[in-house]
Tab-separated table of C-alpha atoms and ligand atoms in Angstrom:
chain	number	residue	atom	x	y	z
A	1	MET	CA	-19.581	108.662	-28.375
A	2	ASN	CA	-20.110	111.493	-30.865
A	3	LYS	CA	-18.933	109.828	-34.025
A	4	ARG	CA	-16.620	112.152	-36.458
A	5	SER	CA	-17.921	112.209	-40.166
A	6	VAL	CA	-15.322	111.102	-42.758
A	7	ILE	CA	-14.889	110.176	-46.496
A	8	ILE	CA	-12.276	107.813	-47.224
A	9	ASP	CA	-10.529	108.264	-50.332
A	10	CYS	CA	-8.234	105.257	-51.279
A	11	ASP	CA	-6.849	103.124	-54.072
A	12	PRO	CA	-7.340	99.315	-52.656
A	13	GLY	CA	-4.667	97.987	-52.722
A	14	ILE	CA	-3.911	95.218	-49.932
A	15	ASP	CA	-2.986	97.694	-47.187
A	16	ASP	CA	-6.149	100.165	-48.023
A	17	ALA	CA	-8.400	96.925	-47.425
A	18	MET	CA	-6.941	96.401	-44.078
A	19	ALA	CA	-7.091	99.937	-43.162
A	20	LEU	CA	-10.959	99.923	-44.289
A	21	LEU	CA	-11.706	96.760	-42.277
A	22	ALA	CA	-10.337	98.426	-39.280
A	23	ALA	CA	-12.409	101.788	-39.692
A	24	PHE	CA	-15.542	99.448	-40.450
A	25	ARG	CA	-15.162	98.760	-36.867
A	26	ALA	CA	-14.141	102.162	-35.264
A	27	PRO	CA	-16.770	103.478	-32.900
A	28	GLU	CA	-15.027	106.912	-33.699
A	29	LEU	CA	-15.823	107.161	-37.311
A	30	ASP	CA	-19.155	107.694	-39.424
A	31	ILE	CA	-18.353	106.885	-42.805
A	32	LYS	CA	-20.335	108.818	-45.150
A	33	ALA	CA	-18.546	107.443	-48.422
A	34	ILE	CA	-15.613	105.722	-50.043
A	35	THR	CA	-14.256	107.418	-53.192
A	36	PRO	CA	-11.981	105.023	-55.116
A	37	VAL	CA	-8.910	106.445	-57.230
A	38	ALA	CA	-6.750	104.672	-59.734
A	39	GLY	CA	-3.393	104.017	-57.831
A	40	ASN	CA	-2.135	100.777	-56.944
A	41	VAL	CA	-3.943	99.337	-59.900
A	42	PRO	CA	-6.424	101.173	-62.371
A	43	LEU	CA	-9.732	102.123	-61.269
A	44	VAL	CA	-11.425	99.477	-62.967
A	45	HIS	CA	-10.282	97.429	-60.027
A	46	THR	CA	-9.863	99.628	-57.193
A	47	ALA	CA	-13.704	100.581	-57.438
A	48	PRO	CA	-15.173	97.209	-57.622
A	49	ASN	CA	-12.428	96.376	-54.822
A	50	ALA	CA	-14.176	98.762	-52.540
A	51	LEU	CA	-17.392	97.031	-52.980
A	52	LYS	CA	-15.610	93.574	-52.121
A	53	ILE	CA	-14.064	94.755	-49.088
A	54	LEU	CA	-17.314	96.306	-47.946
A	55	ALA	CA	-18.800	92.702	-48.588
A	56	LEU	CA	-16.196	91.095	-46.613
A	57	GLY	CA	-16.391	93.768	-43.622
A	58	GLY	CA	-20.362	93.613	-43.560
A	59	ARG	CA	-20.785	97.404	-44.357
A	60	GLU	CA	-22.535	97.597	-47.573
A	61	ASP	CA	-24.574	100.186	-46.167
A	62	ILE	CA	-21.615	102.628	-47.175
A	63	PRO	CA	-21.994	104.069	-50.814
A	64	VAL	CA	-18.950	104.017	-53.190
A	65	TYR	CA	-18.172	106.764	-55.550
A	66	PRO	CA	-15.232	106.233	-58.148
A	67	GLY	CA	-13.067	109.185	-59.177
A	68	ALA	CA	-10.217	109.665	-61.240
A	69	ASP	CA	-9.043	107.008	-63.428
A	70	ARG	CA	-5.425	108.560	-64.355
A	71	PRO	CA	-3.488	111.392	-62.565
A	72	LEU	CA	-3.717	114.918	-63.317
A	73	THR	CA	-0.950	115.103	-65.848
A	74	GLY	CA	1.519	112.370	-67.046
A	75	GLN	CA	1.518	108.618	-67.284
A	76	ALA	CA	-0.404	106.548	-64.621
A	77	ARG	CA	1.704	104.630	-62.088
A	78	GLU	CA	0.764	101.474	-60.466
A	79	ALA	CA	2.204	98.694	-57.962
A	80	SER	CA	0.501	95.578	-59.107
A	81	GLU	CA	3.756	94.029	-58.055
A	82	VAL	CA	2.947	94.575	-54.371
A	83	HIS	CA	-0.918	94.249	-54.687
A	84	GLY	CA	-1.468	91.684	-57.435
A	85	ALA	CA	-2.818	92.345	-61.065
A	86	ASP	CA	-6.648	92.852	-59.394
A	87	GLY	CA	-5.093	94.848	-56.572
A	88	LEU	CA	-6.215	92.634	-53.750
A	89	MET	CA	-3.461	89.468	-54.462
A	90	GLY	CA	-6.313	87.388	-56.202
A	91	TRP	CA	-7.481	86.841	-52.667
A	92	PRO	CA	-11.247	85.285	-53.006
A	93	MET	CA	-13.374	87.823	-51.972
A	94	PRO	CA	-17.247	87.754	-51.270
A	95	GLU	CA	-19.577	88.680	-54.293
A	96	PRO	CA	-20.728	92.304	-53.397
A	97	ARG	CA	-24.549	93.062	-53.467
A	98	SER	CA	-24.152	96.724	-53.459
A	99	VAL	CA	-23.301	98.541	-56.897
A	100	LEU	CA	-20.854	101.659	-57.812
A	101	ARG	CA	-22.875	104.974	-57.536
A	102	ASP	CA	-23.053	107.425	-60.600
A	103	GLU	CA	-22.180	110.619	-58.879
A	104	LYS	CA	-18.458	111.551	-59.154
A	105	ALA	CA	-15.726	111.300	-56.274
A	106	TRP	CA	-14.986	115.032	-56.091
A	107	ASP	CA	-18.856	116.246	-56.411
A	108	VAL	CA	-19.706	113.733	-53.328
A	109	ILE	CA	-16.751	115.260	-51.088
A	110	TRP	CA	-18.062	118.721	-51.700
A	111	ARG	CA	-21.713	117.860	-51.136
A	112	GLU	CA	-21.046	116.029	-48.059
A	113	ALA	CA	-18.735	118.921	-46.795
A	114	LYS	CA	-21.068	121.667	-47.552
A	115	ALA	CA	-23.992	119.545	-45.763
A	116	LEU	CA	-21.843	118.824	-42.800
A	117	GLY	CA	-20.929	122.630	-42.456
A	118	GLY	CA	-17.599	122.354	-41.815
A	119	GLU	CA	-17.176	119.066	-39.819
A	120	LEU	CA	-16.563	116.476	-42.731
A	121	GLU	CA	-13.010	114.856	-42.421
A	122	LEU	CA	-11.038	113.253	-45.328
A	123	ILE	CA	-8.818	110.413	-44.837
A	124	ALA	CA	-6.696	109.839	-47.943
A	125	THR	CA	-4.788	106.277	-48.740
A	126	GLY	CA	-4.178	106.546	-52.405
A	127	PRO	CA	-2.857	109.258	-54.850
A	128	LEU	CA	-4.602	112.751	-54.220
A	129	THR	CA	-5.940	113.004	-57.734
A	130	ASN	CA	-9.799	113.292	-56.389
A	131	LEU	CA	-8.994	115.748	-53.788
A	132	ALA	CA	-7.191	117.945	-56.355
A	133	ILE	CA	-10.196	117.754	-58.593
A	134	ALA	CA	-12.716	118.719	-55.903
A	135	LEU	CA	-10.388	121.737	-54.906
A	136	ALA	CA	-10.001	122.920	-58.453
A	137	LYS	CA	-13.902	122.324	-59.057
A	138	TYR	CA	-14.901	123.865	-55.449
A	139	PRO	CA	-12.204	126.444	-54.643
A	140	ASP	CA	-13.887	127.292	-51.202
A	141	LEU	CA	-13.851	123.569	-50.311
A	142	PRO	CA	-11.085	123.827	-47.855
A	143	LYS	CA	-13.159	126.016	-45.461
A	144	TYR	CA	-15.755	123.220	-45.126
A	145	ILE	CA	-12.952	120.333	-44.278
A	146	LYS	CA	-12.445	119.890	-40.565
A	147	LYS	CA	-9.325	117.671	-41.143
A	148	LEU	CA	-7.622	115.789	-43.822
A	149	THR	CA	-5.431	112.687	-43.104
A	150	VAL	CA	-3.139	111.430	-45.868
A	151	MET	CA	-0.772	108.479	-46.186
A	152	GLY	CA	1.976	109.619	-48.464
A	153	GLY	CA	5.481	110.766	-48.757
A	154	GLY	CA	8.176	110.395	-46.347
A	155	ALA	CA	10.786	112.790	-44.978
A	156	CYS	CA	13.651	110.635	-45.178
A	157	PHE	CA	13.056	108.036	-47.816
A	158	GLY	CA	10.942	106.582	-50.891
A	159	ASN	CA	9.622	103.432	-51.845
A	160	ALA	CA	8.375	104.015	-55.698
A	161	THR	CA	11.795	105.539	-56.267
A	162	PRO	CA	14.783	106.265	-53.958
A	163	ALA	CA	13.354	109.502	-53.232
A	164	ALA	CA	9.710	109.458	-53.656
A	165	GLU	CA	6.767	107.306	-51.958
A	166	PHE	CA	4.181	105.587	-54.226
A	167	ASN	CA	1.053	107.815	-53.732
A	168	ILE	CA	2.799	110.999	-53.963
A	169	TYR	CA	4.853	109.913	-56.952
A	170	ALA	CA	1.576	108.661	-58.646
A	171	ASP	CA	0.186	112.266	-58.696
A	172	PRO	CA	2.800	115.146	-57.763
A	173	GLU	CA	0.737	118.074	-59.119
A	174	ALA	CA	-2.234	116.757	-57.227
A	175	ALA	CA	-0.367	116.404	-53.973
A	176	GLU	CA	1.032	119.914	-54.385
A	177	MET	CA	-2.596	121.428	-54.499
A	178	VAL	CA	-3.575	119.830	-51.656
A	179	PHE	CA	-0.698	120.766	-49.420
A	180	ARG	CA	-1.051	124.274	-50.595
A	181	SER	CA	-4.932	124.414	-49.907
A	182	GLY	CA	-5.000	125.439	-46.397
A	183	MET	CA	-6.926	122.262	-45.500
A	184	PRO	CA	-5.840	121.159	-41.890
A	185	THR	CA	-3.588	118.235	-43.194
A	186	ALA	CA	-1.588	115.625	-41.260
A	187	LEU	CA	0.825	113.572	-43.344
A	188	CYS	CA	1.581	109.878	-42.201
A	189	GLY	CA	4.688	109.505	-44.402
A	190	LEU	CA	7.070	106.270	-44.783
A	191	ASP	CA	8.828	107.373	-41.587
A	192	VAL	CA	6.073	106.595	-39.344
A	193	CYS	CA	4.377	103.936	-41.348
A	194	HIS	CA	7.623	101.613	-41.236
A	195	ARG	CA	7.711	102.402	-37.410
A	196	ALA	CA	4.002	101.035	-37.360
A	197	HIS	CA	4.894	97.544	-38.205
A	198	LEU	CA	3.571	93.973	-37.190
A	199	THR	CA	5.966	91.469	-36.489
A	200	GLU	CA	5.632	87.911	-37.439
A	201	ASN	CA	4.406	87.015	-33.808
A	202	GLU	CA	1.995	89.631	-34.065
A	203	VAL	CA	0.502	88.584	-37.597
A	204	GLU	CA	0.357	85.067	-36.096
A	205	GLU	CA	-1.848	86.648	-33.406
A	206	LEU	CA	-4.267	88.292	-35.869
A	207	GLU	CA	-4.531	85.074	-37.974
A	208	GLY	CA	-5.396	83.199	-35.071
A	209	PHE	CA	-8.661	85.207	-34.641
A	210	GLY	CA	-9.945	82.570	-36.993
A	211	THR	CA	-12.199	84.856	-39.180
A	212	VAL	CA	-12.285	85.178	-43.043
A	213	GLN	CA	-11.363	89.114	-42.339
A	214	ALA	CA	-8.191	88.063	-40.083
A	215	ALA	CA	-7.142	85.329	-42.581
A	216	PHE	CA	-7.316	87.956	-45.351
A	217	CYS	CA	-5.619	90.733	-42.973
A	218	ALA	CA	-2.823	88.197	-42.147
A	219	ALA	CA	-2.061	86.932	-45.587
A	220	LEU	CA	-1.966	90.665	-46.985
A	221	SER	CA	0.682	91.561	-44.008
A	222	ARG	CA	2.854	88.791	-45.026
A	223	GLN	CA	2.682	90.374	-48.436
A	224	GLU	CA	4.090	93.539	-47.086
A	225	LEU	CA	6.697	92.251	-44.981
A	226	SER	CA	8.143	90.545	-48.145
A	227	TRP	CA	8.340	93.822	-49.740
A	228	ALA	CA	9.852	95.901	-46.712
A	229	VAL	CA	12.937	93.342	-46.503
A	230	PRO	CA	15.115	95.672	-48.301
A	231	TYR	CA	14.157	98.412	-45.728
A	232	GLY	CA	15.543	96.533	-43.011
A	233	THR	CA	11.921	97.121	-41.128
A	234	PRO	CA	11.590	94.276	-38.322
A	235	GLY	CA	7.922	93.603	-39.394
A	236	ALA	CA	5.446	94.541	-42.160
A	237	PRO	CA	4.955	98.070	-42.587
A	238	MET	CA	1.068	99.140	-42.043
A	239	HIS	CA	1.135	102.053	-44.317
A	240	ASP	CA	-2.646	102.706	-44.566
A	241	PRO	CA	-3.603	101.388	-41.620
A	242	CYS	CA	-0.952	103.644	-39.806
A	243	ALA	CA	-2.865	106.550	-41.332
A	244	MET	CA	-6.399	105.220	-40.509
A	245	LEU	CA	-5.349	104.888	-36.877
A	246	TYR	CA	-4.048	108.279	-36.931
A	247	ALA	CA	-7.429	109.750	-37.975
A	248	ILE	CA	-8.892	107.346	-35.554
A	249	ALA	CA	-6.706	107.976	-32.820
A	250	PRO	CA	-4.030	110.606	-33.032
A	251	THR	CA	-2.993	110.514	-29.418
A	252	LEU	CA	-1.084	107.244	-30.207
A	253	PHE	CA	1.336	109.363	-32.739
A	254	THR	CA	3.770	112.290	-32.697
A	255	ALA	CA	3.880	115.075	-35.282
A	256	VAL	CA	5.833	118.137	-35.714
A	257	HIS	CA	4.013	121.040	-37.426
A	258	CYS	CA	6.207	122.061	-40.458
A	259	TRP	CA	6.333	123.163	-44.055
A	260	VAL	CA	5.741	120.416	-46.817
A	261	GLY	CA	6.140	120.703	-50.503
A	262	VAL	CA	6.210	118.344	-53.418
A	263	GLU	CA	9.177	117.965	-55.961
A	264	ARG	CA	7.678	118.041	-59.401
A	265	ALA	CA	10.793	118.748	-61.687
A	266	GLY	CA	13.614	116.856	-60.347
A	267	VAL	CA	15.281	114.237	-62.550
A	268	HIS	CA	15.839	111.860	-59.504
A	269	THR	CA	13.310	113.546	-57.180
A	270	ARG	CA	10.198	113.660	-58.854
A	271	GLY	CA	7.393	113.137	-56.437
A	272	LYS	CA	9.609	113.438	-53.143
A	273	THR	CA	8.028	115.411	-50.101
A	274	VAL	CA	10.590	118.112	-49.349
A	275	THR	CA	9.930	118.918	-45.743
A	276	ASP	CA	11.224	121.506	-43.108
A	277	ALA	CA	11.195	118.990	-40.320
A	278	PHE	CA	15.129	118.595	-40.016
A	279	SER	CA	16.184	121.695	-41.382
A	280	ASP	CA	15.993	125.592	-40.615
A	281	ALA	CA	12.158	125.612	-40.214
A	282	LYS	CA	12.276	128.935	-42.027
A	283	ARG	CA	9.022	128.268	-44.277
A	284	PRO	CA	5.417	128.520	-43.136
A	285	PRO	CA	4.191	125.355	-41.705
A	286	ASN	CA	1.303	123.819	-43.607
A	287	VAL	CA	1.227	120.346	-42.317
A	288	ASP	CA	1.378	118.229	-39.148
A	289	LEU	CA	4.023	115.965	-40.175
A	290	VAL	CA	3.574	112.359	-38.287
A	291	LEU	CA	6.982	110.970	-37.534
A	292	ASP	CA	6.515	108.451	-34.817
A	293	VAL	CA	3.879	106.267	-33.078
A	294	ASP	CA	3.786	104.326	-29.911
A	295	ARG	CA	3.624	101.265	-31.661
A	296	PRO	CA	2.731	98.715	-28.701
A	297	ARG	CA	-0.549	100.763	-28.315
A	298	PHE	CA	-0.876	100.979	-32.083
A	299	VAL	CA	-0.844	97.322	-32.516
A	300	ARG	CA	-3.312	96.719	-29.744
A	301	ARG	CA	-5.499	99.163	-31.237
A	302	LEU	CA	-5.461	97.677	-34.608
A	303	LEU	CA	-5.651	94.151	-33.680
A	304	ALA	CA	-8.696	94.960	-31.298
A	305	LEU	CA	-10.493	96.737	-34.290
A	306	LEU	CA	-9.782	93.579	-36.503
A	307	ARG	CA	-11.079	91.192	-33.521
A	308	GLU	CA	-14.418	92.757	-33.678
A	309	TYR	CA	-15.132	90.556	-36.472
A	310	GLY	CA	-15.213	87.591	-34.131
A	311	GLY	CA	-12.324	85.209	-33.075
B	1	LIG	C1	1.166	103.620	-50.342
B	1	LIG	O1	1.107	102.955	-51.832
B	1	LIG	C2	0.551	102.180	-51.846
B	1	LIG	O2	1.206	101.087	-52.218
B	1	LIG	C3	-0.109	101.538	-50.657
B	1	LIG	O3	-1.617	101.209	-50.511
B	1	LIG	C4	0.033	102.672	-49.767
B	1	LIG	O4	-0.921	103.597	-49.541
B	1	LIG	C5	2.442	103.039	-49.698
B	1	LIG	O5	3.536	103.768	-50.359
B	2	LIG	CA1	-3.127	102.985	-50.861
């Protein structure tokens, strides 16, 4: 199989961790780098967490280049009430043998994009600050990016506020820059991520693999489930694994090509992704907005990737 070259920009984060563990075993992906950003918890945690997840997944060959420790403007937001103070629920992770690299995330994105001559894909499962800085520093970056897949936003509802999803709310200015950049972009928002859920039975099946990786993923799925109860989702929403599976296997999903913008001024709506998906479709489309998933096939593929650790 021809592997696709990707950089994963993330803020681990429990569901980032599960997405990464799945990605490490996907034969479709050649992961060139991981570029952590501040998000679910500060960068002093998300960057070392990336190393710990690589150690857990047996992939310490992948280099980690930290990026931004704060959003482009305004105060940093975090979600430690969901992810724990360390971002990984205090789960006992293996001691990493690899170390953080000195080169900055945005410089690595540019370097790899240029070297691959337009073949690099980006997968972003955190606030979009690193990507926005890369765009500001290297204005011709978009022509070297084959595809960007983002977990963020939502057409219909929010989770950080009633209107806004966390990754976009954490840096709305960065998100707007990215969506306006011209990079071919797919957006997996809360709409599809809540459809891409794991039921309690499926979490038990995962736990039954009997590996340390599966035990971790089952525990973090149960943590996600407890936060999903107010939404009435019949299982644990797989936010970042959903975007990762879209990047790996887009044919499992349904998307509409439409305009998406980010509200940056609203009193109640700052950080909301405003979409043209359910309106008059008069604005020029800039995003593939992913709205639905073949859930049974999604679950089978996600569990098959995690089963690769044994069990
Ligand atoms: C997103 O925000 C974070 O809490 C998760 O890691 C995910 O990327 C869900 O809104
Ligand atoms: Ca995340």
